[in-house]
Coordinates of C-alpha atoms in Angstrom, one line a residue:
M1 CA 64.6 87.8 113.8
I2 CA 61.6 85.6 114.5
D3 CA 60.2 88.3 116.8
V4 CA 60.7 91.0 114.1
A5 CA 58.9 88.8 111.5
R6 CA 56.0 88.2 113.8
L7 CA 55.5 91.9 114.6
A8 CA 55.9 93.0 110.9
G9 CA 53.6 90.2 109.7
V10 CA 56.1 88.7 107.3
S11 CA 58.3 85.6 107.1
Q12 CA 61.7 85.3 108.7
Q13 CA 63.2 85.1 105.2
T14 CA 61.8 88.5 104.4
V15 CA 63.3 90.0 107.5
S16 CA 66.7 88.4 106.4
R17 CA 66.4 90.0 103.0
V18 CA 65.7 93.4 104.5
V19 CA 68.5 93.2 107.0
N20 CA 71.0 92.1 104.2
G21 CA 69.9 94.9 101.9
S22 CA 68.3 92.8 99.2
P23 CA 66.4 94.8 96.6
N24 CA 63.7 92.1 96.2
V25 CA 61.4 93.4 98.9
A26 CA 58.4 95.7 98.3
P27 CA 58.8 99.2 99.7
E28 CA 55.7 98.8 101.9
V29 CA 57.0 95.5 103.3
R30 CA 60.5 97.0 103.9
D31 CA 59.0 99.9 105.8
R32 CA 57.0 97.5 108.1
V33 CA 60.1 95.4 108.8
E34 CA 62.3 98.4 109.5
T35 CA 59.7 99.8 111.9
A36 CA 59.5 96.5 113.7
I37 CA 63.3 96.5 113.9
Q38 CA 63.3 99.9 115.5
Q39 CA 60.5 99.1 118.0
L40 CA 62.2 95.9 119.1
R41 CA 65.8 97.4 119.0
Y42 CA 66.9 94.3 117.0
R43 CA 70.6 93.9 116.3
R44 CA 72.2 91.1 114.3
N45 CA 74.3 88.7 116.3
P46 CA 77.8 88.7 114.8
A47 CA 78.7 85.3 116.3
A48 CA 75.6 83.7 114.9
R49 CA 76.2 85.3 111.5
A50 CA 79.7 84.0 111.5
L51 CA 78.5 80.5 112.3
A52 CA 75.9 80.7 109.5
N53 CA 78.3 81.9 106.7
G54 CA 81.5 80.3 107.9
R55 CA 83.2 83.7 108.5
T56 CA 84.4 85.6 111.5
M57 CA 83.6 89.0 109.9
N58 CA 87.1 90.2 110.9
I59 CA 89.8 91.6 108.7
G60 CA 93.4 91.7 110.0
I61 CA 95.8 94.6 109.3
V62 CA 99.5 94.5 109.8
S63 CA 100.8 98.1 109.8
F64 CA 104.1 100.0 109.9
G65 CA 104.8 103.7 109.6
L66 CA 101.5 105.0 110.8
A67 CA 103.1 108.3 111.8
Q68 CA 103.3 109.1 108.1
Y69 CA 100.3 110.7 106.3
G70 CA 99.7 108.1 103.5
P71 CA 99.6 104.9 105.6
S72 CA 97.5 106.6 108.4
V73 CA 94.9 107.8 105.9
A74 CA 94.9 104.4 104.1
L75 CA 94.3 102.7 107.5
S76 CA 91.3 105.0 108.0
G77 CA 90.0 104.1 104.6
I78 CA 90.4 100.4 105.3
A79 CA 88.5 100.6 108.6
D80 CA 85.7 102.7 107.1
E81 CA 85.2 100.4 104.1
A82 CA 85.4 97.2 106.2
R83 CA 82.8 98.6 108.6
A84 CA 80.5 99.5 105.6
A85 CA 80.8 95.8 104.5
G86 CA 79.9 94.5 107.9
Y87 CA 83.5 93.6 109.0
A88 CA 85.5 94.6 112.1
T89 CA 89.2 95.1 111.9
N90 CA 92.0 93.7 114.0
L91 CA 95.2 95.8 113.9
V92 CA 98.8 94.7 114.6
T93 CA 101.3 97.5 114.6
L94 CA 105.0 96.7 114.0
G95 CA 107.8 98.7 115.6
D96 CA 110.3 97.0 113.2
V97 CA 109.9 94.9 110.1
D98 CA 111.7 91.6 109.5
R99 CA 110.7 88.1 108.6
A100 CA 110.4 87.0 112.2
T101 CA 108.1 89.9 113.3
M102 CA 106.0 89.7 110.1
K103 CA 105.5 85.9 110.6
A104 CA 104.6 86.4 114.2
A105 CA 102.1 89.2 113.2
L106 CA 100.4 87.0 110.6
E107 CA 100.2 84.0 112.9
H108 CA 98.7 86.2 115.7
L109 CA 95.9 87.4 113.3
V110 CA 95.3 83.9 112.0
E111 CA 95.0 82.6 115.5
D112 CA 92.4 85.3 116.1
S113 CA 90.4 83.8 113.2
V114 CA 90.5 86.7 110.7
D115 CA 89.0 86.1 107.3
G116 CA 91.8 87.9 105.5
I117 CA 94.8 90.1 106.1
V118 CA 95.9 93.5 104.6
V119 CA 99.6 94.3 105.0
L120 CA 100.0 98.1 105.2
A121 CA 103.7 98.4 105.7
P122 CA 105.2 100.3 102.7
V123 CA 108.8 99.4 103.1
D124 CA 111.2 97.0 101.2
A125 CA 111.6 94.9 104.3
A126 CA 107.9 94.1 104.5
L127 CA 107.8 92.8 100.9
E128 CA 110.9 90.7 101.6
A129 CA 109.5 89.4 104.9
I130 CA 106.2 88.2 103.4
S131 CA 107.8 86.6 100.4
G132 CA 107.2 82.9 100.6
L133 CA 105.2 83.1 103.8
D134 CA 101.8 81.3 103.8
A135 CA 99.3 83.2 105.9
G136 CA 96.7 80.6 105.4
V137 CA 94.1 83.2 104.6
P138 CA 93.8 85.7 101.6
L139 CA 96.5 88.4 101.8
V140 CA 96.6 91.9 100.2
V141 CA 99.7 94.1 100.2
F142 CA 100.0 97.9 99.9
E143 CA 102.9 98.5 97.5
P144 CA 103.5 102.2 96.7
G145 CA 105.3 102.7 93.4
A146 CA 104.5 99.2 92.0
S147 CA 104.7 98.9 88.2
E148 CA 101.6 98.6 86.0
G149 CA 99.9 95.2 86.1
T150 CA 100.7 94.7 89.8
L151 CA 98.6 92.4 92.0
S152 CA 99.2 94.6 95.0
V153 CA 97.2 97.7 95.9
A154 CA 99.5 100.5 94.7
T155 CA 99.8 104.3 94.2
D156 CA 101.6 105.5 91.1
E157 CA 104.3 107.4 93.0
V158 CA 106.7 107.4 90.0
A159 CA 104.1 109.4 88.0
G160 CA 103.6 111.8 90.9
A161 CA 107.3 112.6 91.0
E162 CA 107.3 113.1 87.2
L163 CA 104.4 115.5 87.5
A164 CA 106.2 117.5 90.2
T165 CA 109.5 117.6 88.3
R166 CA 107.9 118.4 84.9
H167 CA 105.9 121.3 86.5
L168 CA 109.1 122.9 87.7
L169 CA 110.9 122.4 84.3
D170 CA 108.0 123.8 82.4
L171 CA 108.2 127.0 84.6
G172 CA 111.6 127.5 83.1
H173 CA 114.0 126.1 85.8
E174 CA 117.2 124.6 84.5
T175 CA 117.0 121.6 86.7
V176 CA 115.3 120.4 89.9
W177 CA 116.9 119.2 93.1
Q178 CA 115.3 116.7 95.4
V179 CA 115.0 116.3 99.1
A180 CA 114.3 112.6 99.3
G181 CA 112.7 110.4 102.0
P182 CA 114.6 107.8 103.9
S183 CA 116.0 104.7 102.2
G184 CA 114.1 101.5 102.5
W185 CA 110.7 103.1 101.9
L186 CA 109.0 102.1 98.7
G187 CA 107.6 105.7 98.3
S188 CA 111.1 107.2 98.6
E189 CA 112.5 105.0 95.9
A190 CA 109.6 105.5 93.5
R191 CA 109.7 109.3 93.9
L192 CA 113.5 109.2 93.2
R193 CA 112.9 107.1 90.0
G194 CA 110.2 109.5 88.7
W195 CA 112.4 112.6 89.4
A196 CA 115.5 111.1 87.8
R197 CA 113.7 109.8 84.8
T198 CA 112.0 113.1 84.0
L199 CA 115.3 115.0 84.3
A200 CA 117.1 112.4 82.1
S201 CA 114.4 112.6 79.4
A202 CA 114.7 116.4 79.4
G203 CA 118.5 116.2 79.2
R204 CA 118.9 118.1 82.5
V205 CA 121.5 117.7 85.2
T206 CA 120.6 115.3 88.0
N207 CA 122.3 116.7 91.1
R208 CA 123.2 115.0 94.4
V209 CA 120.1 114.0 96.4
I210 CA 119.6 115.7 99.8
S211 CA 118.3 113.0 102.2
G212 CA 115.6 113.5 104.9
D213 CA 113.6 111.2 107.2
W214 CA 110.1 112.5 106.4
S215 CA 110.2 114.9 109.4
T216 CA 109.9 118.6 109.3
R217 CA 113.1 118.8 111.3
S218 CA 115.0 117.0 108.5
G219 CA 113.4 119.3 105.9
Y220 CA 114.6 122.3 107.8
A221 CA 118.2 120.9 107.8
A222 CA 117.8 120.3 104.0
G223 CA 116.5 123.8 103.6
R224 CA 119.6 125.3 105.3
E225 CA 121.8 123.3 102.8
I226 CA 119.7 124.6 99.9
A227 CA 119.9 128.2 101.1
G228 CA 123.7 127.9 101.1
N229 CA 123.8 126.9 97.4
P230 CA 122.9 129.9 95.1
T231 CA 122.6 127.6 92.0
I232 CA 119.4 126.0 93.3
T233 CA 116.2 127.6 92.1
A234 CA 113.8 124.6 92.2
V235 CA 113.3 121.8 94.7
F236 CA 111.0 118.7 94.7
V237 CA 110.5 117.6 98.3
A238 CA 109.4 114.0 98.8
N239 CA 106.7 114.8 101.3
D240 CA 104.8 117.9 102.6
Q241 CA 106.1 117.7 106.2
M242 CA 109.7 118.1 104.9
A243 CA 108.6 120.8 102.5
L244 CA 107.4 122.8 105.5
G245 CA 110.8 122.6 107.0
V246 CA 112.5 123.6 103.7
V247 CA 110.3 126.7 103.3
K248 CA 111.0 127.8 106.9
A249 CA 114.7 127.4 106.5
L250 CA 114.7 129.4 103.3
A251 CA 112.8 132.2 105.0
D252 CA 115.1 132.2 107.9
A253 CA 118.0 132.6 105.5
G254 CA 116.3 135.6 103.8
L255 CA 115.2 133.7 100.7
R256 CA 111.8 134.0 99.3
V257 CA 109.5 131.2 98.0
P258 CA 108.8 131.1 95.1
E259 CA 110.7 134.2 94.0
D260 CA 114.2 132.8 94.9
V261 CA 113.4 129.1 95.2
S262 CA 110.3 127.2 94.0
V263 CA 109.2 124.3 96.2
V264 CA 106.9 121.3 95.4
G265 CA 105.8 118.8 98.0
F266 CA 104.1 115.4 97.9
D267 CA 101.0 113.9 99.6
D268 CA 98.8 117.0 99.7
V269 CA 98.3 116.9 103.5
P270 CA 95.3 119.0 104.6
E271 CA 97.5 121.7 106.1
S272 CA 99.5 122.2 102.9
Q273 CA 97.1 124.8 101.6
Y274 CA 97.7 126.9 104.7
Y275 CA 101.5 126.9 104.5
R276 CA 103.0 130.3 103.8
P277 CA 103.1 130.3 100.9
A278 CA 100.4 127.7 100.1
L279 CA 102.3 124.6 98.9
T280 CA 102.2 123.2 95.4
T281 CA 102.1 119.5 95.9
I282 CA 101.1 116.1 94.5
H283 CA 97.8 114.7 95.6
L284 CA 97.2 110.9 96.1
D285 CA 93.8 109.6 97.3
F286 CA 95.0 107.4 100.2
E287 CA 91.4 106.7 101.3
E288 CA 91.0 105.1 97.9
V289 CA 93.9 102.8 98.7
G290 CA 92.0 101.6 101.8
R291 CA 88.8 101.0 99.7
L292 CA 90.7 99.1 97.1
A293 CA 92.4 97.0 99.7
V294 CA 89.1 96.0 101.3
D295 CA 87.5 95.4 97.9
R296 CA 90.3 93.1 96.9
I297 CA 90.4 91.1 100.2
L298 CA 86.6 90.6 100.0
H299 CA 87.0 89.5 96.4
L300 CA 89.7 86.9 97.3
M301 CA 87.7 85.7 100.3
R302 CA 84.8 84.9 97.9
G303 CA 87.1 82.8 95.9
G304 CA 87.9 85.4 93.2
E305 CA 91.1 85.4 91.1
A306 CA 94.0 87.8 92.0
D307 CA 93.8 89.8 88.7
P308 CA 96.0 92.9 88.2
L309 CA 94.7 96.0 90.0
P310 CA 94.6 99.6 88.7
R311 CA 97.0 101.9 90.5
V312 CA 95.8 105.1 92.3
S313 CA 96.8 108.0 90.0
P314 CA 98.3 111.3 91.2
T315 CA 97.3 114.8 90.4
L316 CA 99.3 118.0 90.6
V317 CA 97.9 120.7 92.9
V318 CA 99.4 124.1 91.9
R319 CA 99.4 126.7 94.6
Q320 CA 101.7 129.7 95.5
S321 CA 105.1 128.0 96.2
T322 CA 106.1 127.6 92.6
A323 CA 106.9 130.3 89.9
P324 CA 109.3 130.9 87.0
P325 CA 112.8 131.6 88.1
S326 CA 113.5 135.3 88.8
R327 CA 117.3 134.9 88.7
T328 CA 119.9 133.0 86.7
P329 CA 121.7 130.3 88.6

């Protein structure tokens, strides 16, 4: 930094202000400093910076379920936002979630001297495992389906299920069946709550839930069951991968989507618009989840209070897989 200051003809403090993005630098001076930085190929020393500000500039992440769309996109959002703020990320992926493995993961990250930790494990077991554990550094949790006023980073999955179910009822379907995700996942439970609450408020029948495991294969098995029940005209599927399997099974059984059965998915994966037919689904901005998580952890690291966070709201994306019923159940 001293060499840059000498070449640009400014003080070391001015170079520091330019490097740290301070607005209190004249444009002409900023240009001279940036030119000197390029000529000298100057790079900040992360270790020296950490010693100067008392931080390691590392954020730890404990993750589970990265094979699923939401957590994987949220992880990408965390990494991008952390990098933009000058932080590296240290990832620990769990194959199973219990108190012992969660405690070990947190201890591993603390031993690696992270400045804060984000827990990206959207299952009941993760919430139970971290309850009462002291990480020793600021901790932020991703909690899909959390109620309003939550201190966690949350997506409003209940509202998303309500949007999907209401859309099908508004089209004229008598009731809506659900292909649910696996038990123990916070998203599965929230989507069940929103679906059941919407049917109850409309005075409609709540039928037996057909269970899946998030995979397209389980969606196909559910679709075969749906195809064998002529009373079903509308289905809300708890994620888009299972919805793909449902649509394929219905087609294999000689049923048309949406003429015979309307299908709504959840997550709005990039491929859903290219399904045949294009899938009506619920969109959630999981990259925003990552941004919120990093904003909150940086806020806590600066000594800020853990105030309630706004939840990420869903939107309904209407495509070609839903229509009014063409037959009476």
